[in-house]
Amino acid sequence: MPSPNQRRRTWRWFDYKKPIPVHWAIALGVACWAIFFAIWEISVPLGWVTPLLVPPPQKVLGALWILLAERDFLSDIGVSIYRVVVSFAAASLVAVPLGIAMGAFRSVEAFFNPFVSAWRYLPAPSFIPILLMWFGTGDMPKLALLFIGVVWFLATLVMDHTRSVRTELIETALTLGGNRKQILWTVVVPAVMPNVVIAMRQMLAVSWTYLVIAEIVASSNGIGAMMMRAKRFLHTDEIIAGILVIGVLGLLFDYLFRFAHRLLFPYLEEHGR
Amino acid sequence: MSGAVKLSARGISKSFPVAGGKFIQAVRDVDFDVHENEFCVLLGPSGCGKSTVLRMIAGLEDPTGGRMELDGHEILRPDRERGMVFQSYTSFDWLTVQKNVEYGMKLNGVPSAERRDRADKFIDLVKLTKFRNAYPKQLSGGMKQRVAIARTLANEPSLLLMDEPFGALDAETRWNMQELMISIMETTGTTVVMVTHDIEEALFLADRIVFISRHPGTVLQDMTTDFKGGERVRRKEDVLTVPGYAEMERDIMKLMREQGSEEEQEA
């Protein structure tokens, strides 16, 4: 006969903050998507929506296949990736050193912060008309929009992370004989780098958002431009295929940053190396 | 074991500005000496300004009055002569134990071969030989403090400063670390100033105990632990039975009680 204290508590669906079995967690995540696609699939035959406005999933995948195979959609995707990568690299080259300097030195912060903070509150898309007048219709206005959409926020995030580098680390280096320059490069920068990469990962998602805005408003190529062309011909399946591709690309870049984080900072793992 | 005067503090005061243009006096007219090879403990109730005194010795804070000298030179700014171990863990996450211990020497341009030799010596001394290539995230709290101690000592400071270095450790690890400090003192003959509010820790480790009063902090008593007869006791439990230990502990507890707790003072 089992003693009373060996009796296992029954697992319940709704227990506050209690972990659930892993296979259940996976199953639940998949179930949510399955329900989503099921509703999408049956909504046309049941007459909830017009097939013209909401094409069923297989039609979207078919459209995506035709776009890729026959309509050179890959080069649109390539253009979009190029715009995000180039503008994001430029924004990072400015924002990361600026943010570190602002976080490390109060004088630099006092000089730049009122300026940077003000720019953060100017919505980047409001610059589109003037950017078009300045730079015409090539890649430049899109790159500029993505740059100003990212650079101020990234600088502020990096500044905050740099500010929270623990004072004891800096003071330890001071009592070991370090000068200001040595401490910047051997304590502040390595201490803040993991958080800089996380901030970059977050801002890259914002960069994708601005890219689509720029391409929808004024562009002849890129994923957003393809979607606007499709709208003109009422090709809703192609529009949704575009949304799908942007989502997948976003996920892919996010994964790349996670991977880079693990690769660059293996010392943050608590177990094993 | 007391040789020449190593550190002298004369009339040290410190006040901080607070809201409303007022100043709060944290430390007032602190005088004491620390001698060569001495283990000096700054003891006192919490919030008495003993950590502020230690930070001024390190050069991390400027006194608003008085003068502090190490080896006859006035202390003006932090430098490698006074290496500090903090209560919070300060090992650099991105460096292995070996590189952490070499860090100070690297800052000061010690050639790499000598760096490695000296790091090896101090890693052995703090018994981390097996963890030489581990990263701090893989170490326990006590091990991280041993890294900090080895890193500071390997840099060959004139004075080792410790600010409640074992305060965050559990009881067993704490006395292991205290015994480790005794063996380090015997091996290296370094001079130490340590801040603590733990009376047992002070009695076990100290050659000299400078008792700081509450608010504003000033030296209430400057005592030597003569009951140990100039010997360092190696094991924590053995110090309890040394004649004179209980009396001194009682005297210090009385001092502590007279100073009262912060709550009583404010009531």
XYZ file of C-alpha atoms in Angstrom:
540
model
C 0.000 0.000 0.000
C 1.528 3.340 -0.940
C 2.082 5.670 1.974
C 0.173 8.951 1.791
C 3.283 11.098 1.260
C 4.247 9.128 -1.853
C 1.057 10.068 -3.616
C 1.787 12.301 -6.568
C -0.113 15.476 -6.987
C -2.265 15.397 -10.084
C -1.174 17.649 -12.872
C -3.677 20.318 -13.761
C -4.157 22.533 -16.797
C -4.210 25.791 -14.914
C -1.675 25.959 -12.093
C -0.076 29.304 -11.422
C 3.481 29.431 -12.820
C 3.948 25.649 -12.593
C 6.010 24.122 -15.416
C 4.205 21.827 -17.839
C 5.693 18.717 -19.556
C 7.850 19.600 -22.572
C 5.872 17.501 -25.068
C 2.720 19.269 -23.947
C 4.359 22.658 -24.423
C 5.343 21.763 -27.991
C 1.942 20.248 -28.759
C 0.134 23.348 -27.497
C 2.333 25.655 -29.609
C 1.678 23.572 -32.736
C -2.038 23.368 -31.902
C -2.429 27.135 -31.942
C -0.989 27.316 -35.474
C -3.047 24.331 -36.594
C -6.239 26.023 -35.419
C -5.208 29.210 -37.197
C -4.671 27.403 -40.521
C -7.833 25.330 -40.065
C -9.977 28.435 -39.600
C -8.252 30.029 -42.583
C -8.864 26.892 -44.687
C -12.564 26.475 -43.876
C -13.498 30.157 -43.868
C -13.924 30.322 -47.677
C -16.056 27.148 -48.169
C -18.216 28.209 -45.230
C -18.732 31.562 -46.860
C -17.252 33.683 -44.040
C -14.968 35.580 -46.410
C -14.684 36.162 -50.143
C -11.924 34.051 -51.725
C -10.736 37.151 -53.589
C -9.796 38.933 -50.362
C -8.712 35.896 -48.329
C -7.201 33.228 -50.585
C -6.815 29.813 -48.939
C -3.345 28.745 -47.683
C -2.523 26.412 -50.602
C -3.238 29.240 -53.069
C -0.798 31.496 -51.208
C 1.909 28.827 -51.309
C 1.192 28.303 -55.005
C 1.531 32.035 -55.636
C 4.794 32.069 -53.703
C 6.105 29.220 -55.839
C 5.204 31.029 -59.078
C 6.731 34.269 -57.779
C 9.999 32.494 -57.009
C 10.132 30.297 -60.095
C 8.826 32.606 -62.816
C 8.740 36.199 -61.603
C 12.239 36.679 -60.219
C 10.942 37.272 -56.678
C 14.386 36.186 -55.386
C 15.945 39.377 -56.696
C 13.267 41.422 -54.849
C 14.107 39.489 -51.680
C 17.816 40.093 -52.358
C 17.262 43.851 -52.734
C 15.313 43.976 -49.470
C 17.962 42.016 -47.567
C 20.677 44.239 -49.040
C 18.843 47.387 -47.853
C 18.350 46.062 -44.326
C 21.902 44.779 -43.973
C 23.672 47.861 -45.363
C 21.578 50.424 -43.483
C 21.702 48.401 -40.280
C 25.476 48.047 -40.481
C 25.832 51.806 -40.996
C 23.468 52.579 -38.096
C 25.350 50.161 -35.821
C 28.717 51.664 -36.741
C 27.441 55.033 -35.526
C 25.150 53.993 -32.677
C 27.310 51.434 -30.853
C 30.422 53.623 -30.317
C 28.215 56.662 -29.607
C 26.079 54.740 -27.102
C 29.128 53.319 -25.316
C 30.749 56.768 -25.087
C 27.491 58.278 -23.796
C 27.068 55.533 -21.224
C 30.668 55.665 -20.053
C 31.270 59.412 -19.879
C 28.759 61.834 -18.403
C 30.163 64.717 -20.455
C 29.513 62.895 -23.745
C 26.041 62.013 -22.509
C 25.311 65.636 -21.560
C 26.364 66.765 -25.046
C 24.550 64.176 -27.179
C 21.604 62.958 -25.126
C 19.224 65.938 -25.587
C 19.851 65.721 -29.328
C 19.518 61.935 -29.597
C 16.394 61.844 -27.398
C 14.647 64.482 -29.498
C 15.335 62.593 -32.727
C 13.920 59.428 -31.230
C 10.519 61.074 -31.021
C 10.458 62.116 -34.655
C 8.715 59.250 -36.485
C 11.116 58.002 -39.132
C 8.417 57.512 -41.844
C 7.615 61.247 -41.642
C 10.972 61.797 -43.345
C 9.956 59.835 -46.443
C 8.752 62.847 -48.529
C 11.872 64.896 -47.845
C 14.170 61.890 -48.325
C 12.582 61.279 -51.720
C 13.251 64.905 -52.679
C 16.835 64.730 -51.474
C 17.830 61.330 -52.800
C 15.446 60.566 -55.674
C 14.040 57.089 -56.073
C 17.061 54.805 -55.861
C 18.273 52.806 -52.862
C 19.488 55.901 -51.024
C 16.173 57.187 -49.566
C 15.343 53.678 -48.281
C 18.778 53.265 -46.718
C 18.469 56.717 -45.138
C 15.019 55.949 -43.705
C 16.174 52.667 -42.202
C 19.253 54.404 -40.817
C 17.352 57.154 -39.008
C 14.731 54.662 -37.862
C 17.353 52.600 -36.057
C 20.325 54.763 -35.099
C 18.806 56.856 -32.278
C 17.033 53.978 -30.557
C 20.075 51.736 -30.799
C 22.354 54.469 -29.405
C 20.009 54.953 -26.445
C 19.762 51.220 -25.734
C 23.557 50.845 -25.871
C 23.954 53.879 -23.606
C 21.638 52.361 -20.987
C 23.446 49.024 -21.102
C 26.832 50.743 -20.790
C 25.613 52.760 -17.830
C 24.666 49.579 -16.047
C 28.172 48.070 -16.321
C 28.895 47.494 -12.636
C 30.971 50.213 -10.978
C 32.888 47.603 -8.956
C 34.346 46.172 -12.178
C 35.696 49.593 -13.152
C 36.931 50.294 -9.619
C 38.652 46.911 -9.493
C 40.547 47.792 -12.660
C 41.417 51.220 -11.211
C 42.949 49.639 -8.101
C 44.893 47.253 -10.332
C 46.509 50.257 -12.013
C 44.364 50.632 -15.119
C 44.127 54.001 -16.864
C 40.964 55.350 -18.499
C 41.765 54.081 -21.976
C 42.714 50.596 -20.734
C 39.528 50.373 -18.667
C 37.353 51.406 -21.610
C 38.782 48.671 -23.843
C 39.377 45.895 -21.309
C 36.396 46.347 -18.959
C 33.592 48.552 -20.289
C 33.522 47.294 -23.882
C 33.791 43.552 -23.144
C 31.284 43.877 -20.276
C 28.658 45.578 -22.429
C 29.124 43.632 -25.679
C 26.672 40.765 -24.952
C 23.934 43.327 -24.280
C 24.890 45.319 -27.373
C 24.287 42.239 -29.500
C 20.901 41.736 -27.821
C 19.989 45.393 -28.476
C 21.021 44.970 -32.120
C 18.811 41.907 -32.407
C 15.840 43.874 -31.107
C 16.500 46.821 -33.416
C 16.900 44.614 -36.485
C 13.221 43.716 -36.158
C 12.406 47.440 -36.243
C 14.595 47.783 -39.319
C 12.452 45.210 -41.193
C 9.342 47.179 -40.277
C 10.724 50.398 -41.768
C 11.940 48.546 -44.838
C 8.424 47.429 -45.707
C 7.078 50.943 -45.139
C 9.746 52.419 -47.410
C 9.173 49.853 -50.144
C 5.396 50.139 -50.043
C 5.416 53.920 -50.182
C 7.982 54.469 -52.894
C 9.884 51.709 -54.558
C 10.013 49.790 -57.795
C 11.747 46.751 -56.350
C 11.967 44.830 -53.103
C 9.419 42.696 -51.253
C 7.184 45.649 -50.365
C 7.130 46.879 -53.979
C 6.100 43.418 -55.159
C 3.194 43.526 -52.688
C 2.067 46.936 -53.968
C 2.223 45.683 -57.576
C 0.126 42.682 -56.537
C -2.454 45.008 -54.956
C -2.918 46.805 -58.251
C -3.949 43.493 -59.872
C -5.946 42.274 -56.834
C -3.481 39.400 -56.300
C -4.165 38.931 -52.595
C -2.386 35.559 -52.650
C 0.863 37.322 -53.657
C 0.424 39.979 -50.953
C 0.040 37.327 -48.273
C 2.983 35.411 -49.757
C 5.033 38.624 -49.311
C 3.958 38.933 -45.671
C 4.937 35.291 -45.179
C 8.407 35.836 -46.668
C 9.020 38.916 -44.502
C 8.018 36.935 -41.436
C 10.333 34.069 -42.305
C 13.226 36.446 -43.028
C 12.676 38.233 -39.704
C 12.719 34.922 -37.887
C 15.852 33.854 -39.750
C 17.787 37.035 -38.898
C 16.659 36.772 -35.283
C 17.976 33.231 -35.189
C 21.276 34.352 -36.757
C 21.728 36.924 -33.988
C 20.934 34.353 -31.287
C 23.440 32.021 -32.863
C 26.084 34.770 -33.085
C 25.431 35.615 -29.434
C 26.115 32.045 -28.367
C 29.174 31.879 -30.603
C 30.675 35.201 -29.468
C 29.991 34.872 -25.759
C 30.419 31.202 -24.838
C 31.607 32.247 -21.370
C 28.039 33.231 -20.440
C 26.994 29.557 -20.361
C 26.897 28.377 -16.779
C 27.541 24.715 -17.466
C 30.365 23.275 -19.522
C 32.165 25.092 -22.312
C 54.896 41.116 13.835
C 54.429 44.868 13.621
C 57.189 46.511 11.645
C 57.430 50.028 10.283
C 54.344 52.128 9.683
C 52.936 51.288 6.297
C 49.727 53.278 6.156
C 48.952 56.327 8.227
C 45.603 58.089 8.389
C 45.518 61.454 10.121
C 42.388 63.505 10.785
C 40.466 61.903 7.941
C 37.002 63.367 7.405
C 34.424 62.877 4.726
C 31.127 64.611 4.144
C 28.697 64.032 1.299
C 26.372 66.620 -0.168
C 22.696 65.717 0.273
C 19.487 67.275 -1.035
C 18.779 70.855 0.006
C 22.389 72.045 -0.125
C 23.184 70.292 3.165
C 26.102 67.999 3.939
C 26.105 64.773 5.840
C 29.267 63.889 7.726
C 30.073 60.205 7.209
C 33.531 60.104 8.776
C 35.168 62.480 11.270
C 38.804 62.817 12.391
C 39.857 59.251 11.799
C 43.406 58.482 12.962
C 45.124 55.122 12.781
C 48.285 53.400 11.585
C 48.774 50.074 9.892
C 52.207 48.455 10.177
C 54.186 46.317 7.764
C 52.829 42.731 7.502
C 49.896 43.568 9.706
C 46.337 42.340 9.229
C 44.218 45.316 10.221
C 40.442 45.025 10.492
C 38.136 48.040 10.433
C 35.209 46.882 12.556
C 32.010 48.666 13.427
C 28.239 48.690 13.217
C 26.686 48.817 9.780
C 26.521 52.271 8.264
C 29.425 53.581 10.381
C 31.498 54.756 7.442
C 34.145 52.011 7.618
C 33.715 51.204 3.943
C 34.089 54.909 3.145
C 37.412 54.895 5.024
C 38.551 51.877 2.989
C 37.501 53.524 -0.277
C 39.514 56.597 0.671
C 42.562 54.408 1.332
C 42.051 52.933 -2.151
C 41.859 56.447 -3.569
C 38.366 55.809 -4.945
C 37.014 58.670 -2.789
C 38.738 61.866 -1.721
C 38.695 62.774 1.963
C 37.245 66.232 2.616
C 39.812 66.692 5.367
C 42.990 65.074 6.657
C 45.833 63.228 5.029
C 46.559 59.606 4.223
C 49.991 58.242 3.394
C 51.196 54.891 2.141
C 54.942 54.272 2.457
C 55.364 58.014 3.029
C 53.537 59.097 -0.127
C 50.217 60.889 0.038
C 47.280 58.927 -1.405
C 45.678 61.010 -4.153
C 44.123 58.589 -6.622
C 43.614 54.854 -7.125
C 46.638 52.921 -8.318
C 48.146 49.440 -8.283
C 49.790 49.972 -4.877
C 46.433 49.483 -3.159
C 44.478 46.644 -4.759
C 40.899 46.157 -3.611
C 38.696 43.068 -3.252
C 34.982 43.906 -3.095
C 32.060 42.128 -1.441
C 30.310 41.711 -4.784
C 31.949 39.420 -7.316
C 34.269 41.265 -9.647
C 35.785 38.501 -11.755
C 35.600 39.408 -15.419
C 33.098 36.982 -16.996
C 34.840 37.079 -20.371
C 38.238 35.960 -19.074
C 39.290 32.543 -17.789
C 40.555 32.233 -14.225
C 44.116 32.345 -15.579
C 43.472 35.503 -17.635
C 41.629 37.135 -14.748
C 44.647 36.628 -12.504
C 46.980 37.899 -15.230
C 44.773 40.944 -15.880
C 46.398 43.435 -13.487
C 49.892 42.442 -14.596
C 48.861 42.905 -18.211
C 47.656 46.435 -17.466
C 51.058 47.181 -15.983
C 53.056 45.760 -18.875
C 54.480 42.646 -17.194
C 55.945 40.391 -19.940
C 53.756 37.399 -20.752
C 56.117 34.673 -19.525
C 56.461 36.310 -16.125
C 52.719 36.928 -16.079
C 52.021 33.262 -16.537
C 54.486 32.188 -13.849
C 53.135 34.619 -11.285
C 49.519 33.770 -12.120
C 50.307 30.045 -11.699
C 51.799 30.726 -8.291
C 48.806 32.654 -6.997
C 46.248 30.322 -8.568
C 47.952 27.488 -6.677
C 47.971 29.598 -3.523
C 44.193 30.083 -3.609
C 43.737 26.411 -4.596
C 42.143 26.967 -7.985
C 44.720 24.967 -9.965
C 42.071 22.656 -11.412
C 39.917 25.602 -12.493
C 42.657 27.558 -14.284
C 40.835 27.428 -17.631
C 37.288 27.763 -16.315
C 35.187 30.890 -16.792
C 33.782 32.707 -13.716
C 30.163 31.712 -14.523
C 31.167 28.125 -13.838
C 32.574 28.931 -10.376
C 30.924 29.141 -6.952
C 30.843 32.393 -4.965
C 33.803 31.385 -2.802
C 35.844 30.488 -5.891
C 35.063 33.851 -7.480
C 36.360 35.618 -4.382
C 39.520 33.486 -4.536
C 39.993 34.615 -8.136
C 39.646 38.242 -6.996
C 42.179 37.712 -4.188
C 44.683 35.967 -6.494
C 44.262 38.656 -9.154
C 44.962 41.415 -6.628
C 47.933 39.682 -4.992
C 49.525 38.694 -8.316
C 49.657 42.399 -9.139
C 51.967 42.806 -6.084
C 50.258 45.697 -4.354
C 51.867 47.336 -1.356
C 48.581 47.002 0.515
C 45.645 44.598 0.055
C 42.238 46.166 0.740
C 39.147 44.010 1.334
C 35.614 45.340 1.725
C 33.547 42.663 3.513
C 34.931 40.145 1.029
C 33.186 37.122 2.573
C 29.915 38.836 3.449
C 27.963 37.234 0.617
C 29.228 33.691 1.275
C 27.548 30.964 3.298
C 28.942 30.203 6.751
C 31.059 27.163 5.853
C 32.627 28.801 2.801
C 33.256 31.919 4.865
C 35.430 30.211 7.460
C 37.251 28.262 4.775
C 38.068 31.593 3.155
C 39.158 33.050 6.488
C 41.557 30.133 7.012
C 42.798 30.626 3.456
C 43.570 34.260 4.319
C 45.711 33.105 7.264
C 47.749 30.821 4.990
C 48.064 33.617 2.415
C 49.359 35.970 5.109
C 51.924 33.368 6.150
C 53.081 32.728 2.571
C 53.136 36.244 1.178
C 53.613 38.462 4.244
C 51.373 41.034 2.640
C 49.753 43.862 4.578
C 45.956 43.833 4.687
C 43.208 46.281 5.644
C 39.822 44.592 5.766
C 36.377 45.937 6.571
C 33.861 43.713 8.340
C 31.008 43.825 10.839
C 31.585 40.193 11.843
C 33.248 40.159 15.283
C 34.387 36.507 15.070
C 35.958 37.154 11.691
C 37.776 40.188 13.074
C 39.115 38.296 16.105
C 40.282 35.329 14.020
C 42.031 37.314 11.302
C 43.171 40.590 12.803
C 46.445 41.626 14.366
C 44.894 45.037 14.904
C 41.216 45.952 15.211
C 40.216 49.553 14.651
C 36.698 49.956 16.002
C 34.734 52.675 14.231
C 31.756 54.324 15.932
C 28.422 54.995 14.362
C 27.724 58.176 12.509
C 29.812 60.131 12.027
C 32.403 57.344 11.965
C 35.411 57.927 14.123
C 37.942 55.641 15.827
C 36.410 54.540 19.111
C 39.138 52.044 19.995
C 42.366 50.913 18.402
C 43.121 47.433 19.737
C 45.679 44.718 19.084
C 44.759 41.063 19.427
C 47.529 40.405 21.937
C 45.735 37.362 23.333
C 47.027 35.396 20.325
C 50.591 36.103 21.499
C 51.761 37.328 18.106
C 50.910 33.993 16.480
C 48.386 33.421 13.736
C 45.920 30.664 14.574
C 45.378 28.436 11.533
C 42.024 26.894 12.327
C 38.894 28.831 13.091
C 37.767 26.568 15.942
C 41.160 26.722 17.669
C 40.963 30.468 18.196
C 37.865 30.020 20.365
C 39.850 28.305 23.114
C 42.794 30.704 23.170
C 42.753 32.399 26.597
C 41.629 35.993 26.264
C 39.487 35.396 23.183
C 36.195 35.376 25.066
C 37.055 38.552 26.989
C 37.942 40.459 23.858
C 34.841 39.233 22.061
C 32.743 40.354 25.018
C 34.375 43.797 25.088
C 33.758 44.310 21.379
C 30.162 43.115 21.640
C 29.659 45.672 24.394
C 31.060 48.388 22.115
C 28.751 47.246 19.336
C 25.747 47.329 21.665
C 26.593 50.764 23.036
C 26.607 52.018 19.483
C 23.075 50.707 19.179
C 21.304 49.573 16.085
C 20.263 51.981 13.401
C 16.588 51.448 14.248
C 17.103 52.349 17.918
C 19.040 55.459 16.981
C 16.297 56.710 14.765
C 13.486 55.912 17.185
